[in-house]
Tab-separated table of C-alpha atoms in Angstrom:
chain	number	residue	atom	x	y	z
A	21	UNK	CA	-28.608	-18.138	33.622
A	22	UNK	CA	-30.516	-18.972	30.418
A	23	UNK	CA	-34.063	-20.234	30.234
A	24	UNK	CA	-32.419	-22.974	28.494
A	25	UNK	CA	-29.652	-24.620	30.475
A	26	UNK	CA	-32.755	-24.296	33.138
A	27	UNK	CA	-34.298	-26.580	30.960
A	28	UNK	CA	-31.171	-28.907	30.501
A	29	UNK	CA	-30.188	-28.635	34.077
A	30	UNK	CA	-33.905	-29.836	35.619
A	31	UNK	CA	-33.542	-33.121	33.936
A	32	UNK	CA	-29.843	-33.529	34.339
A	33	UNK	CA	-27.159	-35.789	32.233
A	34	UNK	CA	-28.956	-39.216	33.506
A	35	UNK	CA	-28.159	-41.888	31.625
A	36	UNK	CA	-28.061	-40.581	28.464
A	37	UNK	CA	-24.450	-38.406	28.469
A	38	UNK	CA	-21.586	-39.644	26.739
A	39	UNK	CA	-18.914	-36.830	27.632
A	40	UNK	CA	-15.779	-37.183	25.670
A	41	UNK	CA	-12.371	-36.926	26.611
A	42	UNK	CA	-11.702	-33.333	28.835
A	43	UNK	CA	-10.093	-30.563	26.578
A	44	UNK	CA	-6.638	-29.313	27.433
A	45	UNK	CA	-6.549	-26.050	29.098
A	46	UNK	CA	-3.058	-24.760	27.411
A	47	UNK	CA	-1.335	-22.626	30.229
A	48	UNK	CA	-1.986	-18.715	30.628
A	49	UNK	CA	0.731	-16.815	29.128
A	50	UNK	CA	3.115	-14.419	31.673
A	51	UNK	CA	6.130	-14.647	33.931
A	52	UNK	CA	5.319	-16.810	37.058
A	53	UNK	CA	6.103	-15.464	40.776
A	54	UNK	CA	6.016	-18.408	43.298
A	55	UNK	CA	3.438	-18.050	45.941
A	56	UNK	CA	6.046	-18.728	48.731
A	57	UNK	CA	7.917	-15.387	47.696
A	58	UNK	CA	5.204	-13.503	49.254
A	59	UNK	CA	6.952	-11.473	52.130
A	60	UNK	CA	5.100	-10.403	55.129
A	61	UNK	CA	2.878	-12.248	57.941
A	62	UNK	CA	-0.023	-11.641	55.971
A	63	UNK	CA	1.372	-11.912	52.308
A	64	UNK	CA	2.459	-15.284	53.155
A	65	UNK	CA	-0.670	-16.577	55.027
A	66	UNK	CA	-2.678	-15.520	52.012
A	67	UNK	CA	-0.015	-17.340	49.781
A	68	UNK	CA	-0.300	-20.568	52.090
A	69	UNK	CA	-3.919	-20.313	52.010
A	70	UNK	CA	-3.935	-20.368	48.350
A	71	UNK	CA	-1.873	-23.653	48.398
A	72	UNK	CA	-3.451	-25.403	50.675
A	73	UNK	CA	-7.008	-25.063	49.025
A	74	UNK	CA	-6.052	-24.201	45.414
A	75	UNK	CA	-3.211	-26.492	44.367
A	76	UNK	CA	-2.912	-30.261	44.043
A	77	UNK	CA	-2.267	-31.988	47.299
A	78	UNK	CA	-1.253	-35.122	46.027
A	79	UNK	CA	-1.387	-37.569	43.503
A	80	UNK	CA	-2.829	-41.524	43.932
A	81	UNK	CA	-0.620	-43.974	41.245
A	82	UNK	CA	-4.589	-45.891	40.390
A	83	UNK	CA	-6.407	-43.268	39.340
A	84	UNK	CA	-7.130	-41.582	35.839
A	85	UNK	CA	-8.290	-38.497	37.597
A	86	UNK	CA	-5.470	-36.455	39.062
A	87	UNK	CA	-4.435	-33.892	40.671
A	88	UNK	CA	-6.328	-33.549	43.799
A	89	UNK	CA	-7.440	-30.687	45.640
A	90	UNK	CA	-8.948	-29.402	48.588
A	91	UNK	CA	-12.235	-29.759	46.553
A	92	UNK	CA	-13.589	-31.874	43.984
A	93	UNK	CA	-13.978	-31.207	40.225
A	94	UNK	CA	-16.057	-33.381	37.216
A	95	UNK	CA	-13.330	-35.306	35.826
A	96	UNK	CA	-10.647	-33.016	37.838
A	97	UNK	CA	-11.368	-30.286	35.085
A	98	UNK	CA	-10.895	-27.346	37.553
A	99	UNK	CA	-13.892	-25.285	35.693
A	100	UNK	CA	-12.886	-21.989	38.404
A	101	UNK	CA	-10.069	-19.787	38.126
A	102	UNK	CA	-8.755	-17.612	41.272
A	103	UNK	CA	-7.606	-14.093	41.424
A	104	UNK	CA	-5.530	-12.275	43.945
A	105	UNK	CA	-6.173	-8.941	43.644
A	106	UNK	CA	-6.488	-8.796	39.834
A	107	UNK	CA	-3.580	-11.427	39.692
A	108	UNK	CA	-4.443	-14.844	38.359
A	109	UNK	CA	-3.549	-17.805	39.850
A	110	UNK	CA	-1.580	-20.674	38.352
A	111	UNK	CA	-2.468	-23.496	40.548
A	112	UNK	CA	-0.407	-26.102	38.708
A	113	UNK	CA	2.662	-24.062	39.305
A	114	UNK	CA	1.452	-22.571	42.689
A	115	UNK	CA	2.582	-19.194	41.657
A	116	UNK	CA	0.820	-15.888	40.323
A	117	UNK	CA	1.139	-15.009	36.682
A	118	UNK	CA	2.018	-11.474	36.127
A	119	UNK	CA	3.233	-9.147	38.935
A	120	UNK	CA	2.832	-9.963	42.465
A	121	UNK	CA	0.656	-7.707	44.606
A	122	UNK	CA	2.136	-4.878	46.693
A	123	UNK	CA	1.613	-3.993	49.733
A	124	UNK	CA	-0.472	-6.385	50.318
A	125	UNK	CA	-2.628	-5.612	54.017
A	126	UNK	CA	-6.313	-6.325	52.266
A	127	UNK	CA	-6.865	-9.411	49.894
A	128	UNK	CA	-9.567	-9.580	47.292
A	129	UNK	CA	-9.847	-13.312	46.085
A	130	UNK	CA	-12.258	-13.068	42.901
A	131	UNK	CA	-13.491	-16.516	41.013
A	132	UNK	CA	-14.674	-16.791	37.435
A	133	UNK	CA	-16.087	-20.338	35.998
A	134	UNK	CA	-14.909	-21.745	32.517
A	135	UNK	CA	-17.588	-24.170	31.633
A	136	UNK	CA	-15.423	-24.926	28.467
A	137	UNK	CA	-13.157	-27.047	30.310
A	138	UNK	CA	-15.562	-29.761	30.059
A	139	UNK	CA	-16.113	-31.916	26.702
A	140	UNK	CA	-18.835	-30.268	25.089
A	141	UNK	CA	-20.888	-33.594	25.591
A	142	UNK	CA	-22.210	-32.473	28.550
A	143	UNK	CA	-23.675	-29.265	26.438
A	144	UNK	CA	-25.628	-26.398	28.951
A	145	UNK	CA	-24.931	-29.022	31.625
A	146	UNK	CA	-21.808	-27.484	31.657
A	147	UNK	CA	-22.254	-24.042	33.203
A	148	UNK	CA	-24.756	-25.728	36.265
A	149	UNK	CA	-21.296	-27.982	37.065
A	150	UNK	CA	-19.629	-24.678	37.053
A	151	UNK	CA	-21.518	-22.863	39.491
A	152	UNK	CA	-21.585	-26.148	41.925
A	153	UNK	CA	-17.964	-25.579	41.516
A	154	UNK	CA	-17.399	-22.152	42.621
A	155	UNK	CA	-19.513	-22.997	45.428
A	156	UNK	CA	-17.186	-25.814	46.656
A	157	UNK	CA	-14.183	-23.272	46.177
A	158	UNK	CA	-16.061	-20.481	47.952
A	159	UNK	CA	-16.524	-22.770	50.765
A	160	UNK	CA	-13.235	-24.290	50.927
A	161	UNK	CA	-11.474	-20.877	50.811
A	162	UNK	CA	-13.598	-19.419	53.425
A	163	UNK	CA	-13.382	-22.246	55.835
A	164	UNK	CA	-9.709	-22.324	55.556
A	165	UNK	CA	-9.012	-19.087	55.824
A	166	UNK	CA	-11.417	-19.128	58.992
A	167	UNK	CA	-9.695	-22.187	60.501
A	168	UNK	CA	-5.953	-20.163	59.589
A	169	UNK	CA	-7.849	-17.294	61.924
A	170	UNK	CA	-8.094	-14.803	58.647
A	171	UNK	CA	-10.699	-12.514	58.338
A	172	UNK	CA	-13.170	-13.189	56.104
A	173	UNK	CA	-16.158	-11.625	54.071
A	174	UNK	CA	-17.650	-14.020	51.371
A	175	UNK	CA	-20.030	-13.001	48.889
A	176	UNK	CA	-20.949	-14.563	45.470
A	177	UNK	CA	-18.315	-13.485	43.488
A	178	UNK	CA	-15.349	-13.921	45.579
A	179	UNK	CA	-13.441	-13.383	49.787
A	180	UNK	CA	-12.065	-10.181	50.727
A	181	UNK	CA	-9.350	-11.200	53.556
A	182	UNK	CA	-7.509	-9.198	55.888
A	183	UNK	CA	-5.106	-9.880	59.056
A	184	UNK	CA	-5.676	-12.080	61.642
A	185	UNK	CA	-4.092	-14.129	64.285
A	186	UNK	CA	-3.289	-16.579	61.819
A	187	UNK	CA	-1.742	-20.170	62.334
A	188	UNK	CA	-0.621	-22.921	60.112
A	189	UNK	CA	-3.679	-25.896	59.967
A	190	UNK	CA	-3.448	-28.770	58.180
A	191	UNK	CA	-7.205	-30.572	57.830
A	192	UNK	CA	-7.562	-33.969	56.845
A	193	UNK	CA	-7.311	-34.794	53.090
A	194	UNK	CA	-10.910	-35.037	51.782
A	195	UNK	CA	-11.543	-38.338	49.326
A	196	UNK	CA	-14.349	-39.227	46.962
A	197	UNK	CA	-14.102	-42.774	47.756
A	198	UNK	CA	-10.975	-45.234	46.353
A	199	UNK	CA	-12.506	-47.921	43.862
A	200	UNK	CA	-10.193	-48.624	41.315
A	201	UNK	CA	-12.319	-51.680	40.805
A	202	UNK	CA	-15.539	-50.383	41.447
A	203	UNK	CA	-16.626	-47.928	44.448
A	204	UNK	CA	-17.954	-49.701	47.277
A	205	UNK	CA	-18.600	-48.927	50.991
A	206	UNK	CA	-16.951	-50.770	54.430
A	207	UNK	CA	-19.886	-53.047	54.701
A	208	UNK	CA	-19.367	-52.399	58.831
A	209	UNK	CA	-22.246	-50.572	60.538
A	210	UNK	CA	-21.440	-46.429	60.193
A	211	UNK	CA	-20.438	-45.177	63.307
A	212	UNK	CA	-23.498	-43.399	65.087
A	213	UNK	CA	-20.634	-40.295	66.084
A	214	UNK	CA	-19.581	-40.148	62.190
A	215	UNK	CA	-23.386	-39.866	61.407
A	216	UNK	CA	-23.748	-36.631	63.730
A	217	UNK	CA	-20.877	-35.472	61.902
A	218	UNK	CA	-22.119	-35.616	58.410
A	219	UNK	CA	-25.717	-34.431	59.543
A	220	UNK	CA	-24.191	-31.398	62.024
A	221	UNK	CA	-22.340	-29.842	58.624
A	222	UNK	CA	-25.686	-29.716	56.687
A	223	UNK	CA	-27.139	-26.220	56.648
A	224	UNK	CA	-30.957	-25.484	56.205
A	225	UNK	CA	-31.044	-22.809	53.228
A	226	UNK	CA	-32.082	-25.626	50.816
A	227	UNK	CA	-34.066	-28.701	51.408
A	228	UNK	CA	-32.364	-32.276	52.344
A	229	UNK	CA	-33.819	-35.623	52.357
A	230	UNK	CA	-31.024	-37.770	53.647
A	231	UNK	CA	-31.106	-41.452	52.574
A	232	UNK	CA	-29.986	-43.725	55.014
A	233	UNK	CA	-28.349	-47.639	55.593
A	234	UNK	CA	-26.446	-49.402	57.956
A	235	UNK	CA	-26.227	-46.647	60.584
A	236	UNK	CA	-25.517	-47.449	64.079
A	237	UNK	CA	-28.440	-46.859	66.480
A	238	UNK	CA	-30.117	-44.750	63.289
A	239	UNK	CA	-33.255	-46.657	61.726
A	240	UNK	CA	-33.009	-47.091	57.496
A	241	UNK	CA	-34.833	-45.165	55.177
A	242	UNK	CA	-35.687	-41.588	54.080
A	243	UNK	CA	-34.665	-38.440	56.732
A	244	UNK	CA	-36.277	-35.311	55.248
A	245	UNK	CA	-34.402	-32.537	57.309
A	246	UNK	CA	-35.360	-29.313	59.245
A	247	UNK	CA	-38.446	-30.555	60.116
A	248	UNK	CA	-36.960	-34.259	60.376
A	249	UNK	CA	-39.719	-36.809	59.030
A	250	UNK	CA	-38.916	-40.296	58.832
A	251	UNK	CA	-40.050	-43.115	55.852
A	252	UNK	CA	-38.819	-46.653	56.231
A	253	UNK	CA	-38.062	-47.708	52.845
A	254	UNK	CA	-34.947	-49.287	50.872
A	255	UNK	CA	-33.617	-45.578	50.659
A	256	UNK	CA	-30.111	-46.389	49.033
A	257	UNK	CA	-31.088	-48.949	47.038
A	258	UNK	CA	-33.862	-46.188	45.392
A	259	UNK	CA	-31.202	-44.185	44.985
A	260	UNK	CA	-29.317	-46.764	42.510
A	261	UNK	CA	-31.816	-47.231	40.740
A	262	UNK	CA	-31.707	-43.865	39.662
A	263	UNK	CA	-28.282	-43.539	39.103
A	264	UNK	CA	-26.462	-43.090	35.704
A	265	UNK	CA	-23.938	-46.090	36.450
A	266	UNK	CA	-23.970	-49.927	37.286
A	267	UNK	CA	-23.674	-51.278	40.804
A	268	UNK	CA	-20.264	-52.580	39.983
A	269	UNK	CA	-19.221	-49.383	38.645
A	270	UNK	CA	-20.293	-47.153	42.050
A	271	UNK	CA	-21.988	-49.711	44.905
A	272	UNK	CA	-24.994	-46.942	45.886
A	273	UNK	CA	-26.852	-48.868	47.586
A	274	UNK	CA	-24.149	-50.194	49.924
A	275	UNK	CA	-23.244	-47.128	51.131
A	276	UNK	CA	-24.790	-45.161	54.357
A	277	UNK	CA	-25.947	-41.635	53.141
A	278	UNK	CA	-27.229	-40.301	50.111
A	279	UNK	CA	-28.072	-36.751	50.519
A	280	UNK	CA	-29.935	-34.846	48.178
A	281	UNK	CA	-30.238	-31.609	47.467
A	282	UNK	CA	-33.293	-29.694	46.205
A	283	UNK	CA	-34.757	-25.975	45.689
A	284	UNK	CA	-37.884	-24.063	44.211
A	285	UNK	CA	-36.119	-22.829	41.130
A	286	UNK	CA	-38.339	-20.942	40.775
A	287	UNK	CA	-38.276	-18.698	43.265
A	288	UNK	CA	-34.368	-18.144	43.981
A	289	UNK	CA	-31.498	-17.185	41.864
A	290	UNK	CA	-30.783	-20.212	40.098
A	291	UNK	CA	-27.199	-19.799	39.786
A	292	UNK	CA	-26.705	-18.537	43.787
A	293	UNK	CA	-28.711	-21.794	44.166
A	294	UNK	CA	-26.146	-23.747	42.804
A	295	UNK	CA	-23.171	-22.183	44.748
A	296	UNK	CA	-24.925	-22.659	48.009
A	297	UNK	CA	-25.280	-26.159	47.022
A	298	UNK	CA	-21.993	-26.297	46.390
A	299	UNK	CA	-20.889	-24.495	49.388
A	300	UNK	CA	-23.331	-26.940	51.518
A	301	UNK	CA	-21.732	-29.847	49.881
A	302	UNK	CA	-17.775	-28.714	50.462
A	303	UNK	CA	-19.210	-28.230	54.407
A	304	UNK	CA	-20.371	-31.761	53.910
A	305	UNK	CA	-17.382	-33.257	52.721
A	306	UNK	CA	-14.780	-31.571	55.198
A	307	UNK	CA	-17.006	-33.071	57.642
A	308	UNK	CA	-16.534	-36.661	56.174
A	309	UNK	CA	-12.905	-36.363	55.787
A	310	UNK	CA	-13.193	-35.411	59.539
A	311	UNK	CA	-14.977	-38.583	61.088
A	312	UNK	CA	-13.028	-40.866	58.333
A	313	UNK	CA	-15.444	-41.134	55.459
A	314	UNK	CA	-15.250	-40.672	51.601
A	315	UNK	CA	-18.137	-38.063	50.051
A	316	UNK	CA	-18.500	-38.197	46.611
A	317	UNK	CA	-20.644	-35.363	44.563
A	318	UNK	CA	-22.702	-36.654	42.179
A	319	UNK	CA	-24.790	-35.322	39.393
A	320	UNK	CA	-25.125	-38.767	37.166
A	321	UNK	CA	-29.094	-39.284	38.322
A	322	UNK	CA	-32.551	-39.382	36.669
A	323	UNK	CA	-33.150	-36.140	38.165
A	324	UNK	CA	-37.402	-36.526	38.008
A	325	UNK	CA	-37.263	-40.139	39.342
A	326	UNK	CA	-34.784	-39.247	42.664
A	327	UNK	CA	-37.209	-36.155	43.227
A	328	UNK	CA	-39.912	-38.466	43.567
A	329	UNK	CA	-38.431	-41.090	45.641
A	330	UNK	CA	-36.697	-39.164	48.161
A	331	UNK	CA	-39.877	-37.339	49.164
A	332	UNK	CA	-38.865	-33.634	47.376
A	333	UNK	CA	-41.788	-31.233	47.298
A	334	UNK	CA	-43.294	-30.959	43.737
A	335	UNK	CA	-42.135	-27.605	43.281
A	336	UNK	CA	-38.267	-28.632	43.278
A	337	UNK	CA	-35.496	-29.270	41.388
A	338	UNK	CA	-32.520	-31.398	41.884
A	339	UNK	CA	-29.278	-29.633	42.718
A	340	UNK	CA	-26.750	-32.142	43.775
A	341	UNK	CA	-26.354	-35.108	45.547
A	342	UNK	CA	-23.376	-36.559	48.000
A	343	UNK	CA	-22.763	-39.974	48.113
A	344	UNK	CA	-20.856	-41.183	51.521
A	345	UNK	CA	-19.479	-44.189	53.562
A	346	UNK	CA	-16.754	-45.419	54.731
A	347	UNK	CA	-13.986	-46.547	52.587
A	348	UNK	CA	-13.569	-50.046	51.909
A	349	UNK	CA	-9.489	-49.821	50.920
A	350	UNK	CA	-6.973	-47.650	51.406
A	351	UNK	CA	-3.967	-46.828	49.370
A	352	UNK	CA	-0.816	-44.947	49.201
A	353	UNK	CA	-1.378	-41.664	47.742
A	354	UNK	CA	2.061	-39.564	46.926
A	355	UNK	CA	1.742	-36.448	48.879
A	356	UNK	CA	2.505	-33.117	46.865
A	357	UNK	CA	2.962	-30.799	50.016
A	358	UNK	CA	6.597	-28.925	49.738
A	359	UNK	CA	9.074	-30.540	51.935
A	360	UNK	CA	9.752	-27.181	53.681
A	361	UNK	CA	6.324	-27.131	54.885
A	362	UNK	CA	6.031	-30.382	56.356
């Protein structure tokens, strides 16, 4: 990664981005071959895999961001493309374009980023939102696969699956939070258990300081994690003021958890950085949709000023930060799974 999306990346798009609308990915030429012509016990579970992370889950009448999947994207862009052993994936058509795969007993699942999806408003920015990206899809893939009892090896660059004792799992949809009026938390005390949750799906590669409110039996302010240290302080309400929207645009500082992500730069691969962060944040999230609770990524901060508050050692660099709570509303979301399946 170059010296100089470093550079744009360690201060971040703030307040200062105005993004455009999201260019139109025109389709990839090719005949298409529906995933759910796969034949075989594996062939299929890798197929069903695929459709369950990879392909929109279902679609919610209020908001401007659609489709959904089993991961989020800036602006539901989709900046990471899937192959199946050389095959690419359509997801909006849940099939492969080309030739299906033959003899399928070993699956290589390979993912390339396309930055370019995004308005080129958010200029370098765009390549760090990328590699965030592929680590959410990483994540989700492997943990899926994992829960479907596949066998998994995940590196960088893509899963290599092969049979297992596999089962059909449906997980609980994951949400960024419903505000079609303005984000905002249930301004009821977090359940303590939902807490434990969120906290047991953080991993310790990268440093966490966990902002936190309105917690049952858990004390307000900054967490710093792995060794835990505790500041009392107005924790989410620092957090707004760093962020790169109103209050009654996204209500930071009445939600419960804030947690934010940093790393030494300088002494990692900046780009595996971000795909672990990624990676840690998809945990994070699956977690939330678990004990009931919206997590929404974020990357809309004054980078410098949320280092400072939250306690991050000089030496760091912002690398994401997941906002969560409870939701305040609910709504009726139309649900895109095939009727065969359900």
């Amino acid at each position: 990664m170059s010296s100089q999306l470093e550079a744009a990346y360690a201060h971040g798009p703030g307040k200062h981005i105005e993004p455009g609308p999201t260019p139109r990915t025109p389709p990839a030429p090719g005949p298409r071959i529906p995933l759910q012509t796969l034949q075989g016990e594996f062939p299929a579970a890798v197929a069903q895999l695929l459709i369950d992370v990879m392909t929109p889950q279902r679609w919610e009448p209020w908001n401007q961001y659609n489709d959904h999947r089993a991961y989020p994207s800036p602006r539901a862009a989709y900046l990471v493309d899937v192959t199946l052993n050389n095959t690419l994936l359509d997801p909006a058509r849940r099939a492969l374009i080309g030739t299906a795969p033959k003899h399928l007993t070993r699956a290589r699942l390979e993912i390339t980023t396309h930055p370019e999806r995004l308005s080129e408003g958010y200029g370098d920015f765009r390549d760090a939102l990328a590699e965030l990206e592929a680590g959410h899809v990483l994540a989700a893939l492997t943990n899926h696969a994992n829960r479907m009892g596949l066998n998994t090896k995940t590196d960088p660059e893509g899963i290599t699956l092969q049979p297992g004792e596999t089962t059909r799992i449906k997980t609980p949809p994951r949400t960024s939070g419903i505000g079609p009026r303005g984000l905002s938390a249930d301004p009821r005390p977090l359940p303590n258990k939902a807490f434990h949750k969120f906290i047991a799906a953080i991993d310790h590669h990268l440093t966490h300081n966990l902002a936190v409110r309105n917690v049952e039996g858990v004390e307000d302010g900054w967490y710093r994690l792995n060794p835990l240290e505790h500041t009392l302080k107005d924790a989410m309400s620092e957090v707004q003021s760093t962020y790169g929207h109103p209050r009654t645009n996204t209500d930071v500082a009445g939600m419960n958890l804030a947690l934010v992500m940093t790393a030494d730069v300088r002494k990692g691969n900046y780009r595996n950085l971000l795909r672990q962060a990624g990676s840690t944040a998809q945990n994070v999230c699956e977690a939330a949709a678990e004990a009931g609770m919206f997590c929404r990524p974020v990357r809309s901060v004054e980078d410098q000023s949320l280092e400072a508050k939250a306690g991050a050692p000089a030496s760091h660099s912002l690398l994401y930060v997941l906002l969560a709570g409870r939701q305040r509303t609910r709504c009726f979301p139309y649900d895109l799974t095939p009727l065969e399946q359900l």
